[in-house]
Amino acid sequence: MQHIVNVNGLEYSYHDGTAALRGVTLQIAAGERVAVIGPNGAGKTTLLLHLNGILQPTAGTIEICGRELDRASVAELRPKVGIVFQNADDQLFMPTVFDDVAFGPLNMGLPPDEVKRRVTDALDAVGLAGFERKAPYHLSGGEKKAMAIATVLSMSPEILVLDEPTGSLDHRARRRLIRLLSGLPHTLITATHDLRMVMDVCGRVIILDGGKVAADGRAADILHDAGLLEAHGLEAVER
Amino acid sequence: MHMPDALLSPAVAVPAIAVSGGALVFACRRAARELDDRKVPLMGVLGAFVFAAQMINLPLVVIPGVSWHLIGAVLMASLLGPYSSFVVMAAVLVIQALLLGDGGLLALGCNVLNMGVISCFLGYGIYSAICSWAGGARGRTIAALAAAIVSSTAAAVAAAIEIHLSGKNPVSLFSAIWLMGGVHFLFGIGEGVLTVAVLNFILKLRPVAVQGGAQMQPAATRRFVLAGLAVSLLIGGMVSWWASSSPDGLEHAAAVFEWPERESAFGGLMQPVEKALASVPFLANVVIGLATTALAFGVSLMLSGLAVRRNAASKAA
Amino acid sequence: MHHAYVDQLSGRSSPIHRLDPRTKIVCTLVFCGIVVSVPTDRLPLLGWCVPPLAVALALSRLPLVYFLRRCLLLSPFVATVLLLFPFTQRSGPELAQIGPLRVYSGGLLMSAGLAARFLCTVLAALILACTTPFAALLRGLEKFRVPRLFIMVLSFLYRYLFVLVDEGDRMRRARDSRSPRPGGVAALRAAPGMVGMLFIRTYDRSERVYSAMLARGFDGTVRALDELRFHPADAAALAGFAAYFGIFFVIAW
């Protein structure tokens, strides 16, 4: 069975020499929902930024949909991996909702009618139908998060990568986001501190600590192993 | 110092729009070539930064209740270079005209000319010249100070001239230049001091941001400065000619541009000085104008010369 | 904040709001040009400029009170000029004497002309800004061949304007809560840090925005969908404007 994401011995160090990732190996199958959890500074965001080529590994390889991700294949593979960043404001940089959601498809070179169709579909999928003419500044935190997901959905990716999706959302917005994520058919990889969300949405959990994979298994198993979680700076979730 | 439409006549506003527009097109092309793809979000977000920074009111401690603020042109020029910083400042001015009503729409030509072209290009010329001749932290301090003072004054003087040429100057040209120039000379000092402090702050925390701008090759810097000097001398000469007391020319201009007799400012304090200048033949006025412009550059050169000698001395020590 | 309110007003709907931004830009600029071209000795001609403003204001359904208040906002610069003219322009009969200062009617007329021109141009620019969403304004400017880079800088500037002004406000509040009294030297001491921090946060943000743009396929050119379309209402507005001021020119000559 070919994995949709294949990371092998991934190493990454910053310009000043600090090692962020020290040999990460994992495989993710199509349709899986995986949560990457771990203490702050474990390298979660760094790992995610490798998945669409924004960061290049100092050693090791990454394969997306069976092709190796390098400078040559980046342009072709990037649309397949949709990353939703931690801070929605950084991701919503066009004057209107429509322009932002259309940014990706336009860069893919799609014709105007197709772009318009994708924007409408993406906004429908996240529950923001009719918001096309609005300015991002006027949206609530939850609406901005939903819109950030729409900007990525419009590119029809195969893999959705989310960095701390529920951070700074209030209870209602969080519940709505969880419902949305549960209903999406894409392969899901999310880095998060929100272990309750992981229970509701993801079937598999990977613990990242100190730039290495410390554990990799079923969500139900890992999330109820208090000892394991404590050892990596995390708090157990009650049953 | 944003001028409204009402203070300008079409004879001044339209050529200014042409000059500023041309400068913008030219600067956009150069900026597109100089920085990489990052420039698009960087310049835009920095424009928002300039806008937000200008809203931070600082107290003029000597006069309670009066506040001033950073303009940011010299800061931008030192970080982004002349072309990109001009594009950023022009964008800020357009937004201010549209969203805040700060400055008229037709007046954008003049406002962009004063607070964009003059502030950024003259500011950058002085900054990079002094930096490449003096070097180091001391050089940067003198460079930013000199750039802020000169560009702030020059922009204000230009505004005074534009208003006078439009026939909307309530006092004599001499008085207007000294009033506007004088006030903005003081503002320039504040701007320079704050710019230096902010630059040092940024250098400590994000040195990568400072590397982009003022690292022109000495040869290119020399060319840039000489070109700027030539342009300033040309303009200085022309203005001196206008301000001269060649009666026929002035009377004719007065009829065309609506210049009835105006009192000089300060209740006539300036009059003796003006009378003295008026009695001198107009060629002498032109020479005085040119000399003043050259003096400004000479002062900067002297300052940088001092700085270089100090640097050399401290290095030898 | 003024800019936030303008942003709100431009999102409403009215016959003026629905006009193509290019129509409004052209009419506003030509109007301002006419206003500043009227010489002071033929000031009553400015009266012709009032009906178009009134019509535009009425049709745009914008709040009158806000507009009147905005027009009364004079920069100290303009106020100084207005106040000086009656005393310094020695033309026309002398009207009064206040101490050592003399008031001349020529100067008074100059001030009146300035004030009237100021009102007309500011109102016109305000109507343009309050009836045209900024994104539409940018599309219109693009059609007038304004450089692409400049349009993009304006776009990002506008987008992050509110975010950064909010950050600046938060910092100002934090500074004020830790200052012995407002307007003191403490504010000056905090200034380099505040401005510096704002810059660094902005710089970092631009890096993140750039990453987000790359993640969605950015390759150096920003593409946009062509959406401006001329309607019969635009033709009618332009024709009416041209006819009205055509008559004005004939009479004025």
PDB file of C-alpha atoms in Angstrom, chain C residues 86-207:
ATOM      1  CA  PRO C  86      -7.127  88.982   6.035  1.00  0.00           C
ATOM      2  CA  PHE C  87      -4.223  90.656   7.843  1.00  0.00           C
ATOM      3  CA  THR C  88      -1.401  90.211   5.372  1.00  0.00           C
ATOM      4  CA  GLN C  89      -2.955  90.663   1.947  1.00  0.00           C
ATOM      5  CA  ARG C  90      -2.977  94.404   1.420  1.00  0.00           C
ATOM      6  CA  SER C  91      -5.542  94.586  -1.347  1.00  0.00           C
ATOM      7  CA  GLY C  92      -9.025  95.998  -1.417  1.00  0.00           C
ATOM      8  CA  PRO C  93     -10.470  98.529   1.037  1.00  0.00           C
ATOM      9  CA  GLU C  94      -9.404  98.384   4.643  1.00  0.00           C
ATOM     10  CA  LEU C  95     -12.278  97.008   6.705  1.00  0.00           C
ATOM     11  CA  ALA C  96     -11.206  97.249  10.320  1.00  0.00           C
ATOM     12  CA  GLN C  97      -8.305  97.784  12.626  1.00  0.00           C
ATOM     13  CA  ILE C  98      -7.651  95.469  15.577  1.00  0.00           C
ATOM     14  CA  GLY C  99      -4.808  96.974  17.535  1.00  0.00           C
ATOM     15  CA  PRO C 100      -1.776  97.181  15.263  1.00  0.00           C
ATOM     16  CA  LEU C 101      -3.340  94.763  12.750  1.00  0.00           C
ATOM     17  CA  ARG C 102      -5.440  95.865   9.808  1.00  0.00           C
ATOM     18  CA  VAL C 103      -8.100  93.728   8.148  1.00  0.00           C
ATOM     19  CA  TYR C 104      -8.356  94.024   4.372  1.00  0.00           C
ATOM     20  CA  SER C 105     -11.346  92.931   2.310  1.00  0.00           C
ATOM     21  CA  GLY C 106      -9.077  91.470  -0.347  1.00  0.00           C
ATOM     22  CA  GLY C 107      -7.537  89.191   2.233  1.00  0.00           C
ATOM     23  CA  LEU C 108     -10.922  88.284   3.642  1.00  0.00           C
ATOM     24  CA  LEU C 109     -12.080  87.324   0.170  1.00  0.00           C
ATOM     25  CA  MET C 110      -8.981  85.173  -0.251  1.00  0.00           C
ATOM     26  CA  SER C 111      -9.729  83.344   2.983  1.00  0.00           C
ATOM     27  CA  ALA C 112     -13.350  82.861   2.035  1.00  0.00           C
ATOM     28  CA  GLY C 113     -12.294  81.459  -1.321  1.00  0.00           C
ATOM     29  CA  LEU C 114      -9.841  79.099   0.330  1.00  0.00           C
ATOM     30  CA  ALA C 115     -12.427  77.888   2.800  1.00  0.00           C
ATOM     31  CA  ALA C 116     -15.021  77.329   0.097  1.00  0.00           C
ATOM     32  CA  ARG C 117     -12.572  75.440  -2.121  1.00  0.00           C
ATOM     33  CA  PHE C 118     -11.445  73.395   0.878  1.00  0.00           C
ATOM     34  CA  LEU C 119     -15.019  72.390   1.703  1.00  0.00           C
ATOM     35  CA  CYS C 120     -15.835  71.391  -1.854  1.00  0.00           C
ATOM     36  CA  THR C 121     -12.710  69.325  -2.445  1.00  0.00           C
ATOM     37  CA  VAL C 122     -12.800  67.608   0.937  1.00  0.00           C
ATOM     38  CA  LEU C 123     -16.473  66.718   0.501  1.00  0.00           C
ATOM     39  CA  ALA C 124     -15.853  65.330  -2.958  1.00  0.00           C
ATOM     40  CA  ALA C 125     -12.929  63.177  -1.807  1.00  0.00           C
ATOM     41  CA  LEU C 126     -14.936  62.003   1.204  1.00  0.00           C
ATOM     42  CA  ILE C 127     -17.879  60.966  -0.964  1.00  0.00           C
ATOM     43  CA  LEU C 128     -15.523  58.985  -3.173  1.00  0.00           C
ATOM     44  CA  ALA C 129     -13.912  57.219  -0.206  1.00  0.00           C
ATOM     45  CA  CYS C 130     -17.203  56.477   1.573  1.00  0.00           C
ATOM     46  CA  THR C 131     -19.014  55.050  -1.423  1.00  0.00           C
ATOM     47  CA  THR C 132     -16.277  52.885  -2.892  1.00  0.00           C
ATOM     48  CA  PRO C 133     -14.948  49.791  -1.102  1.00  0.00           C
ATOM     49  CA  PHE C 134     -11.184  49.956  -1.115  1.00  0.00           C
ATOM     50  CA  ALA C 135     -10.767  46.743  -3.090  1.00  0.00           C
ATOM     51  CA  ALA C 136     -12.967  48.198  -5.836  1.00  0.00           C
ATOM     52  CA  LEU C 137     -10.980  51.435  -5.767  1.00  0.00           C
ATOM     53  CA  LEU C 138      -7.802  49.437  -6.348  1.00  0.00           C
ATOM     54  CA  ARG C 139      -9.362  47.601  -9.285  1.00  0.00           C
ATOM     55  CA  GLY C 140     -10.294  50.959 -10.769  1.00  0.00           C
ATOM     56  CA  LEU C 141      -6.765  52.315 -10.302  1.00  0.00           C
ATOM     57  CA  GLU C 142      -5.365  49.210 -11.939  1.00  0.00           C
ATOM     58  CA  LYS C 143      -7.442  49.893 -15.021  1.00  0.00           C
ATOM     59  CA  PHE C 144      -5.865  53.350 -15.131  1.00  0.00           C
ATOM     60  CA  ARG C 145      -2.462  51.669 -15.516  1.00  0.00           C
ATOM     61  CA  VAL C 146      -1.146  52.366 -12.032  1.00  0.00           C
ATOM     62  CA  PRO C 147       1.896  50.065 -11.581  1.00  0.00           C
ATOM     63  CA  ARG C 148       0.997  46.552 -10.407  1.00  0.00           C
ATOM     64  CA  LEU C 149       3.537  46.597  -7.574  1.00  0.00           C
ATOM     65  CA  PHE C 150       2.013  49.792  -6.177  1.00  0.00           C
ATOM     66  CA  ILE C 151      -1.479  48.319  -6.304  1.00  0.00           C
ATOM     67  CA  MET C 152      -0.279  45.252  -4.412  1.00  0.00           C
ATOM     68  CA  VAL C 153       1.509  47.361  -1.802  1.00  0.00           C
ATOM     69  CA  LEU C 154      -1.683  49.401  -1.334  1.00  0.00           C
ATOM     70  CA  SER C 155      -3.672  46.183  -1.025  1.00  0.00           C
ATOM     71  CA  PHE C 156      -1.490  44.659   1.667  1.00  0.00           C
ATOM     72  CA  LEU C 157      -1.167  48.003   3.420  1.00  0.00           C
ATOM     73  CA  TYR C 158      -4.934  48.343   3.630  1.00  0.00           C
ATOM     74  CA  ARG C 159      -5.421  44.746   4.703  1.00  0.00           C
ATOM     75  CA  TYR C 160      -2.988  44.970   7.620  1.00  0.00           C
ATOM     76  CA  LEU C 161      -3.630  48.590   8.488  1.00  0.00           C
ATOM     77  CA  PHE C 162      -6.296  47.802  11.044  1.00  0.00           C
ATOM     78  CA  VAL C 163      -4.315  44.942  12.537  1.00  0.00           C
ATOM     79  CA  LEU C 164      -1.244  47.116  13.065  1.00  0.00           C
ATOM     80  CA  VAL C 165      -3.134  50.151  14.337  1.00  0.00           C
ATOM     81  CA  ASP C 166      -4.724  47.821  16.902  1.00  0.00           C
ATOM     82  CA  GLU C 167      -1.269  46.601  17.936  1.00  0.00           C
ATOM     83  CA  GLY C 168      -0.098  50.195  18.222  1.00  0.00           C
ATOM     84  CA  ASP C 169      -3.152  51.014  20.348  1.00  0.00           C
ATOM     85  CA  ARG C 170      -2.491  48.082  22.650  1.00  0.00           C
ATOM     86  CA  MET C 171       1.100  49.166  23.119  1.00  0.00           C
ATOM     87  CA  ARG C 172       0.013  52.726  23.785  1.00  0.00           C
ATOM     88  CA  ARG C 173      -2.441  51.555  26.428  1.00  0.00           C
ATOM     89  CA  ALA C 174       0.250  49.431  28.039  1.00  0.00           C
ATOM     90  CA  ARG C 175       2.644  52.378  28.027  1.00  0.00           C
ATOM     91  CA  ASP C 176       0.047  54.731  29.501  1.00  0.00           C
ATOM     92  CA  SER C 177      -0.835  52.303  32.272  1.00  0.00           C
ATOM     93  CA  ARG C 178       2.790  52.285  33.323  1.00  0.00           C
ATOM     94  CA  SER C 179       3.459  56.023  33.014  1.00  0.00           C
ATOM     95  CA  PRO C 180       3.189  58.373  35.986  1.00  0.00           C
ATOM     96  CA  ARG C 181       1.171  60.809  33.905  1.00  0.00           C
ATOM     97  CA  PRO C 182       0.320  61.083  30.203  1.00  0.00           C
ATOM     98  CA  GLY C 183       2.380  63.431  28.097  1.00  0.00           C
ATOM     99  CA  GLY C 184       5.443  63.032  30.229  1.00  0.00           C
ATOM    100  CA  VAL C 185       8.998  62.121  29.438  1.00  0.00           C
ATOM    101  CA  ALA C 186       8.098  58.467  30.059  1.00  0.00           C
ATOM    102  CA  ALA C 187       6.246  58.457  26.759  1.00  0.00           C
ATOM    103  CA  LEU C 188       9.351  59.687  24.962  1.00  0.00           C
ATOM    104  CA  ARG C 189      11.525  57.064  26.595  1.00  0.00           C
ATOM    105  CA  ALA C 190       9.106  54.321  25.559  1.00  0.00           C
ATOM    106  CA  ALA C 191       8.924  55.542  21.961  1.00  0.00           C
ATOM    107  CA  PRO C 192      11.976  53.790  20.425  1.00  0.00           C
ATOM    108  CA  GLY C 193      10.964  50.494  22.001  1.00  0.00           C
ATOM    109  CA  MET C 194       7.354  50.786  20.917  1.00  0.00           C
ATOM    110  CA  VAL C 195       8.171  51.740  17.364  1.00  0.00           C
ATOM    111  CA  GLY C 196      10.995  49.208  17.235  1.00  0.00           C
ATOM    112  CA  MET C 197       8.825  46.359  18.548  1.00  0.00           C
ATOM    113  CA  LEU C 198       6.032  47.281  16.165  1.00  0.00           C
ATOM    114  CA  PHE C 199       8.550  47.142  13.334  1.00  0.00           C
ATOM    115  CA  ILE C 200       9.943  43.774  14.360  1.00  0.00           C
ATOM    116  CA  ARG C 201       6.498  42.250  14.782  1.00  0.00           C
ATOM    117  CA  THR C 202       5.602  43.648  11.367  1.00  0.00           C
ATOM    118  CA  TYR C 203       8.750  42.274   9.787  1.00  0.00           C
ATOM    119  CA  ASP C 204       8.144  38.823  11.269  1.00  0.00           C
ATOM    120  CA  ARG C 205       4.536  38.945  10.166  1.00  0.00           C
ATOM    121  CA  SER C 206       5.585  39.718   6.599  1.00  0.00           C
ATOM    122  CA  GLU C 207       7.730  36.560   6.657  1.00  0.00           C
TER     123      GLU C 207
END
